[in-house]
Short mmCIF file of C-alpha atoms in Angstrom, two decimals:
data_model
loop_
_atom_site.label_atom_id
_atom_site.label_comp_id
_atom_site.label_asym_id
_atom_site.label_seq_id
_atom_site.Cartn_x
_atom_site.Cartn_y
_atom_site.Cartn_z
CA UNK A 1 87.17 82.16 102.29
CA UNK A 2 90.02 82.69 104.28
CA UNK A 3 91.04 85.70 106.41
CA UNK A 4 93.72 87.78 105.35
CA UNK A 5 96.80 86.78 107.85
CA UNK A 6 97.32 90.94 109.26
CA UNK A 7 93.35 91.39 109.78
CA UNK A 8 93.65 87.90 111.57
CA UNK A 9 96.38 89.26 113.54
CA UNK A 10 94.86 92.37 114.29
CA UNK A 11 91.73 91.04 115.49
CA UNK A 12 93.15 88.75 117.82
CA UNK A 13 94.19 90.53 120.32
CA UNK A 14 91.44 92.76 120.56
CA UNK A 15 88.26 91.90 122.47
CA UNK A 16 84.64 91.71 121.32
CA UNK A 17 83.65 94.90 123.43
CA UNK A 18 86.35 96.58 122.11
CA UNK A 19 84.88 95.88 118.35
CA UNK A 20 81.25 96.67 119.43
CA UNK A 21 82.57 100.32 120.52
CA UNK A 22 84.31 100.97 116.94
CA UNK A 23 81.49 99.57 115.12
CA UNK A 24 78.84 101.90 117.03
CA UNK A 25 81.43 104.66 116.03
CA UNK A 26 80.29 103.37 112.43
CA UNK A 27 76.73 103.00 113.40
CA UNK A 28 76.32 99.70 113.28
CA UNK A 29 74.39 98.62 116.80
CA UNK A 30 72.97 95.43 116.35
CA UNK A 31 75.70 93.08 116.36
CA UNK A 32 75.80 91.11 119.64
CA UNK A 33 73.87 88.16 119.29
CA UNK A 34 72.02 88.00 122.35
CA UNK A 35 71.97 84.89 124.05
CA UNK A 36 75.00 83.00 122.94
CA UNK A 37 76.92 82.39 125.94
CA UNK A 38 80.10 80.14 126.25
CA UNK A 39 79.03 76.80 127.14
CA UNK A 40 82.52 76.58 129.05
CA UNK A 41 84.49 78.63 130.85
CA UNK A 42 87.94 80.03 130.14
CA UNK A 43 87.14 78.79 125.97
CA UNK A 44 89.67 80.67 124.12
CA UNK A 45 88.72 83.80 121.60
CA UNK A 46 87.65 82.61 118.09
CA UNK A 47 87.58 84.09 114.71
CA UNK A 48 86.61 82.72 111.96
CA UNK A 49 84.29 83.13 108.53
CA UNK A 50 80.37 82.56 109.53
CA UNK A 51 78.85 79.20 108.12
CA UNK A 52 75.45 79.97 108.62
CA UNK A 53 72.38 77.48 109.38
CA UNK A 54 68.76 78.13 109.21
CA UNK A 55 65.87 76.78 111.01
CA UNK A 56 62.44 77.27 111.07
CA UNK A 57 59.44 76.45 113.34
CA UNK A 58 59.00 72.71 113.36
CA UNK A 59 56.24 71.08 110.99
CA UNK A 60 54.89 67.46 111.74
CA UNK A 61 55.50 66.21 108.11
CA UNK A 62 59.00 67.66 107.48
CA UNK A 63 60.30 67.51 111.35
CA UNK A 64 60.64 64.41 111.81
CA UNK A 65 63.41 61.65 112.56
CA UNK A 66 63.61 60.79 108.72
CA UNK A 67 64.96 63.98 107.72
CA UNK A 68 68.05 63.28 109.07
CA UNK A 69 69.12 61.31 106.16
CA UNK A 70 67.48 64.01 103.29
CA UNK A 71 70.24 65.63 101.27
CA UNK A 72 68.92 69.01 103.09
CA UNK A 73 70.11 68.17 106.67
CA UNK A 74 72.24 69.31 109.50
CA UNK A 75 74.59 66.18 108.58
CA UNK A 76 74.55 67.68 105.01
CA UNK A 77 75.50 71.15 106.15
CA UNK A 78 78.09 69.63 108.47
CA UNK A 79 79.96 68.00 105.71
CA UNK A 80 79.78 71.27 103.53
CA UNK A 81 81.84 73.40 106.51
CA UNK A 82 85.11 74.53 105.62
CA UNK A 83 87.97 74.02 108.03
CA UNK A 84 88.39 77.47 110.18
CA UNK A 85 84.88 78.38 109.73
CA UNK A 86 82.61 79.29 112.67
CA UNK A 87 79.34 78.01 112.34
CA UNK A 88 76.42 80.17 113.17
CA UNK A 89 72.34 78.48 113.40
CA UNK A 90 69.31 80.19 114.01
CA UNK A 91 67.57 78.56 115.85
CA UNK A 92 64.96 81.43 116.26
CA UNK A 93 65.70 81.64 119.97
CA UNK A 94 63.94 77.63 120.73
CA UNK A 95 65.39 76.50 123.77
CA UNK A 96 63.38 73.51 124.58
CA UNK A 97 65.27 71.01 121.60
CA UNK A 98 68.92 70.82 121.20
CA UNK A 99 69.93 71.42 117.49
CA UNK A 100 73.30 69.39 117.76
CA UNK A 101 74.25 66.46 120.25
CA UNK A 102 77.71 64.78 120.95
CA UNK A 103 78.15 62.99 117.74
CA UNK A 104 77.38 65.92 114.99
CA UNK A 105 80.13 68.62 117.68
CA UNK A 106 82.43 65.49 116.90
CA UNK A 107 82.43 65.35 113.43
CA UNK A 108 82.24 69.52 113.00
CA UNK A 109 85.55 69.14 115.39
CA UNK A 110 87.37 66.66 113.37
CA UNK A 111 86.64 68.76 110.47
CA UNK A 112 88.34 71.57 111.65
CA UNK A 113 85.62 73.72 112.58
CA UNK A 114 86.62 75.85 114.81
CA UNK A 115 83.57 77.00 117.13
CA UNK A 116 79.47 76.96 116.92
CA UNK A 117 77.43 79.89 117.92
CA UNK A 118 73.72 79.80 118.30
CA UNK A 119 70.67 81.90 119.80
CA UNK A 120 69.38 77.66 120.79
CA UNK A 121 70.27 75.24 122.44
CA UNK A 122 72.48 71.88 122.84
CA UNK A 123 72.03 68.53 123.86
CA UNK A 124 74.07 65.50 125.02
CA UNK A 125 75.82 68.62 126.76
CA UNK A 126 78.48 66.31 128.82
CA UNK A 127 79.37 64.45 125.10
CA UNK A 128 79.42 68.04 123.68
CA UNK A 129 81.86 69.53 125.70
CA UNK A 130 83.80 66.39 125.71
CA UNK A 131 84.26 66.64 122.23
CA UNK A 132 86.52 69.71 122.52
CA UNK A 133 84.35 72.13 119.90
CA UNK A 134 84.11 75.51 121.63
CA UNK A 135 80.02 76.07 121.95
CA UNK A 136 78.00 79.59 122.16
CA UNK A 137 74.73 79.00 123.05
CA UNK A 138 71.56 79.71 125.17
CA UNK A 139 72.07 76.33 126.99
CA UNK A 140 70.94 72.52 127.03
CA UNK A 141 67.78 70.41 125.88
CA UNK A 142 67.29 66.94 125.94
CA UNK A 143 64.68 66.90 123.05
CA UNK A 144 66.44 66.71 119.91
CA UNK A 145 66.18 69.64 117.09
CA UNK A 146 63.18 67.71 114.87
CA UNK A 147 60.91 68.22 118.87
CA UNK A 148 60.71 72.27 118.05
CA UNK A 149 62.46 72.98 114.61
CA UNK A 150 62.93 72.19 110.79
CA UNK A 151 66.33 72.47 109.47
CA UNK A 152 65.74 74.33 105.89
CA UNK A 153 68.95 75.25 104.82
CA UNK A 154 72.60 76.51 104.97
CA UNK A 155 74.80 79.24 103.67
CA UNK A 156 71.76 81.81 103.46
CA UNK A 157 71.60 84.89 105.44
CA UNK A 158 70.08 84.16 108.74
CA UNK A 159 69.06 86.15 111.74
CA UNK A 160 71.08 84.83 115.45
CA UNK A 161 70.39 86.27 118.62
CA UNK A 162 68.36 88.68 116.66
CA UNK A 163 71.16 89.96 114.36
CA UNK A 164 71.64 89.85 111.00
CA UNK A 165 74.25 87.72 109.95
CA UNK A 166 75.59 86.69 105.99
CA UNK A 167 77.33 83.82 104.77
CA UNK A 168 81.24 84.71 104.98
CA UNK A 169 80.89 87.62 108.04
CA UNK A 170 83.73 87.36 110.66
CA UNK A 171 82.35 86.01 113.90
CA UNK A 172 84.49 86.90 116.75
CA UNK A 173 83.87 85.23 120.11
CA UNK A 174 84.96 85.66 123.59
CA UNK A 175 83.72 85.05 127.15
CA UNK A 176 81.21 88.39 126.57
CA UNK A 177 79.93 86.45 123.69
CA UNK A 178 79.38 86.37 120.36
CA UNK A 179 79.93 89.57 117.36
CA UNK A 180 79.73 89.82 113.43
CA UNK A 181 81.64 91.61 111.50
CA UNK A 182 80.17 92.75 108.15
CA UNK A 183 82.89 91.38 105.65
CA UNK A 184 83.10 94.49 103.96
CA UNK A 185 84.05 96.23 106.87
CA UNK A 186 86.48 94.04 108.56
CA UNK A 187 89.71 95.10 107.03
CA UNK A 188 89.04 98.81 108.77
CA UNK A 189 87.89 97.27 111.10
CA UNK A 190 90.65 95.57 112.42
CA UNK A 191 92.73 98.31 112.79
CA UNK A 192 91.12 100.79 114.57
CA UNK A 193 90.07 98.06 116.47
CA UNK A 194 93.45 97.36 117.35
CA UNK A 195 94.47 100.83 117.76
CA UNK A 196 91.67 101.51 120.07
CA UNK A 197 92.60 98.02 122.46
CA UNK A 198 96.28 99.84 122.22
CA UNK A 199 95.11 103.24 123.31
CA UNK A 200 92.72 101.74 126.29
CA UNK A 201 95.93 98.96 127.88
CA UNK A 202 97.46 102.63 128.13
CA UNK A 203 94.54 104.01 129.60
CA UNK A 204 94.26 101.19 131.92
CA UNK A 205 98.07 101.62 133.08
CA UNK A 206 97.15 104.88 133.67
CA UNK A 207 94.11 104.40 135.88
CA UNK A 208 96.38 102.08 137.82
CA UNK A 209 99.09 104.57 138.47
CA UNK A 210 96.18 106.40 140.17
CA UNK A 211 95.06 109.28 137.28
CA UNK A 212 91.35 110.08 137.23
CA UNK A 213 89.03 109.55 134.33
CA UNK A 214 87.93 113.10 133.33
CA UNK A 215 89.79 113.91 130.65
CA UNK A 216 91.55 110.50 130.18
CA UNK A 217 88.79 108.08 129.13
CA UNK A 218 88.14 109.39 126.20
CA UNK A 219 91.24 110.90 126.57
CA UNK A 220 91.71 115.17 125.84
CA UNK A 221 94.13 116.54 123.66
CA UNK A 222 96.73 116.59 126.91
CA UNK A 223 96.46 113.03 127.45
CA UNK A 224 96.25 111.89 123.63
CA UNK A 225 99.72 113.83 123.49
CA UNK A 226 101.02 111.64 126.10
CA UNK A 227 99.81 108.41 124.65
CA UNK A 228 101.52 109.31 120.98
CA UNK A 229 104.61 110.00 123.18
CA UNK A 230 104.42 106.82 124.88
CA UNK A 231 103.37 105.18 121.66
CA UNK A 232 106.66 106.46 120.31
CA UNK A 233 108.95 106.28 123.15
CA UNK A 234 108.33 102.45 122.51
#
């Protein structure tokens, strides 16, 4: 599923701080997924439609090299991602086995995917960031996923960084990390979203020019009169 073209536009100029604040407006407070940090600097925002992939703690007679090449695999799930997606695996916080190396970040990037976001870990780190695929993650682990984890599954909801996260929620992602968007949601969303990264560049001009904070950030009636002027002026 696709993203409609003016919530795609909306959200992508606005920041992922900027959509925790209007989601905690909504009450929604658990959507940061802790522990998914860029794996490279300066990687540029992403959003996208969550893939999602599910592990679970590693058992000695499904774990094991073999499953690789069972129809319920991470090379299975791979081939199932649409292009644009973001794909999101809980990997229940493990961060001593990598859940993808060098070769599977290839083929997700020739597919089109457009990032990976996880609350684990890589491996073959200097092949994964050579293969372009913008990474979110906890860090790097030589062991591969079968050392700690069993792969069970794909496109169920799963639980990231310790939030929860369904098959089709926008993921956005940024250098401050990694936020879901319920789908239902994301249309309003987007626009106050937008509306409030419009009202705080103002803000921000303003704090430049020298003007305090009381009374501007959040701004008073005074100073939400002067942004609608500006607003208009424009």
């Amino acid at each position: 599923m696709t993203i409609d073209p003016a919530t795609l536009a909306a959200l992508s100029g606005v920041s992922t701080a900027t959509v925790t604040t209007v989601l905690l407006k909504k009450g929604l407070r658990n959507v940061w997924m802790r522990g998914a940090k860029p794996l490279r600097a300066g990687q540029p925002r992403l959003i996208g439609r969550a893939f999602t992939l599910r592990f679970v703690p590693a058992r000695e007679d499904l774990a094991t090299p073999e499953s690789w090449s069972s129809p319920i695999s991470t090379r299975a799930a791979i081939e199932a991602m649409p292009e644009g997606c973001i794909a999101v695996a809980d990997a229940m916080g493990v961060t001593d086995a990598g859940i993808f190396g060098d070769i599977l970040c290839a083929r997700m990037a020739k597919k089109g995917v457009a990032g990976l976001v996880t609350d684990g870990a890589v491996r073959d780190i200097a092949g994964v960031l050579g293969t372009g695929l913008p990474v979110w993650c906890r860090g790097a682990a030589a062991p591969p996923s079968v050392a700690g984890l069993t792969f069970v599954n794909w496109q169920d909801p799963i639980g990231c960084g310790g939030v929860a996260v369904f098959p089709d929620d926008v993921i956005m992602l940024d250098d401050d990390g990694a936020v879901v968007i319920p789908q239902k949601l994301v249309a309003e969303i987007s626009g106050i979203a937008a509306e409030q990264e419009r009202l705080e560049d103002w803000i921000m001009r303003r704090v430049n020019d020298g003007a305090s904070l009381p009374g501007l950030y959040p701004p008073n009636a005074e100073n939400r009169a002067l942004y609608e002027a500006a607003v208009k002026a424009r």
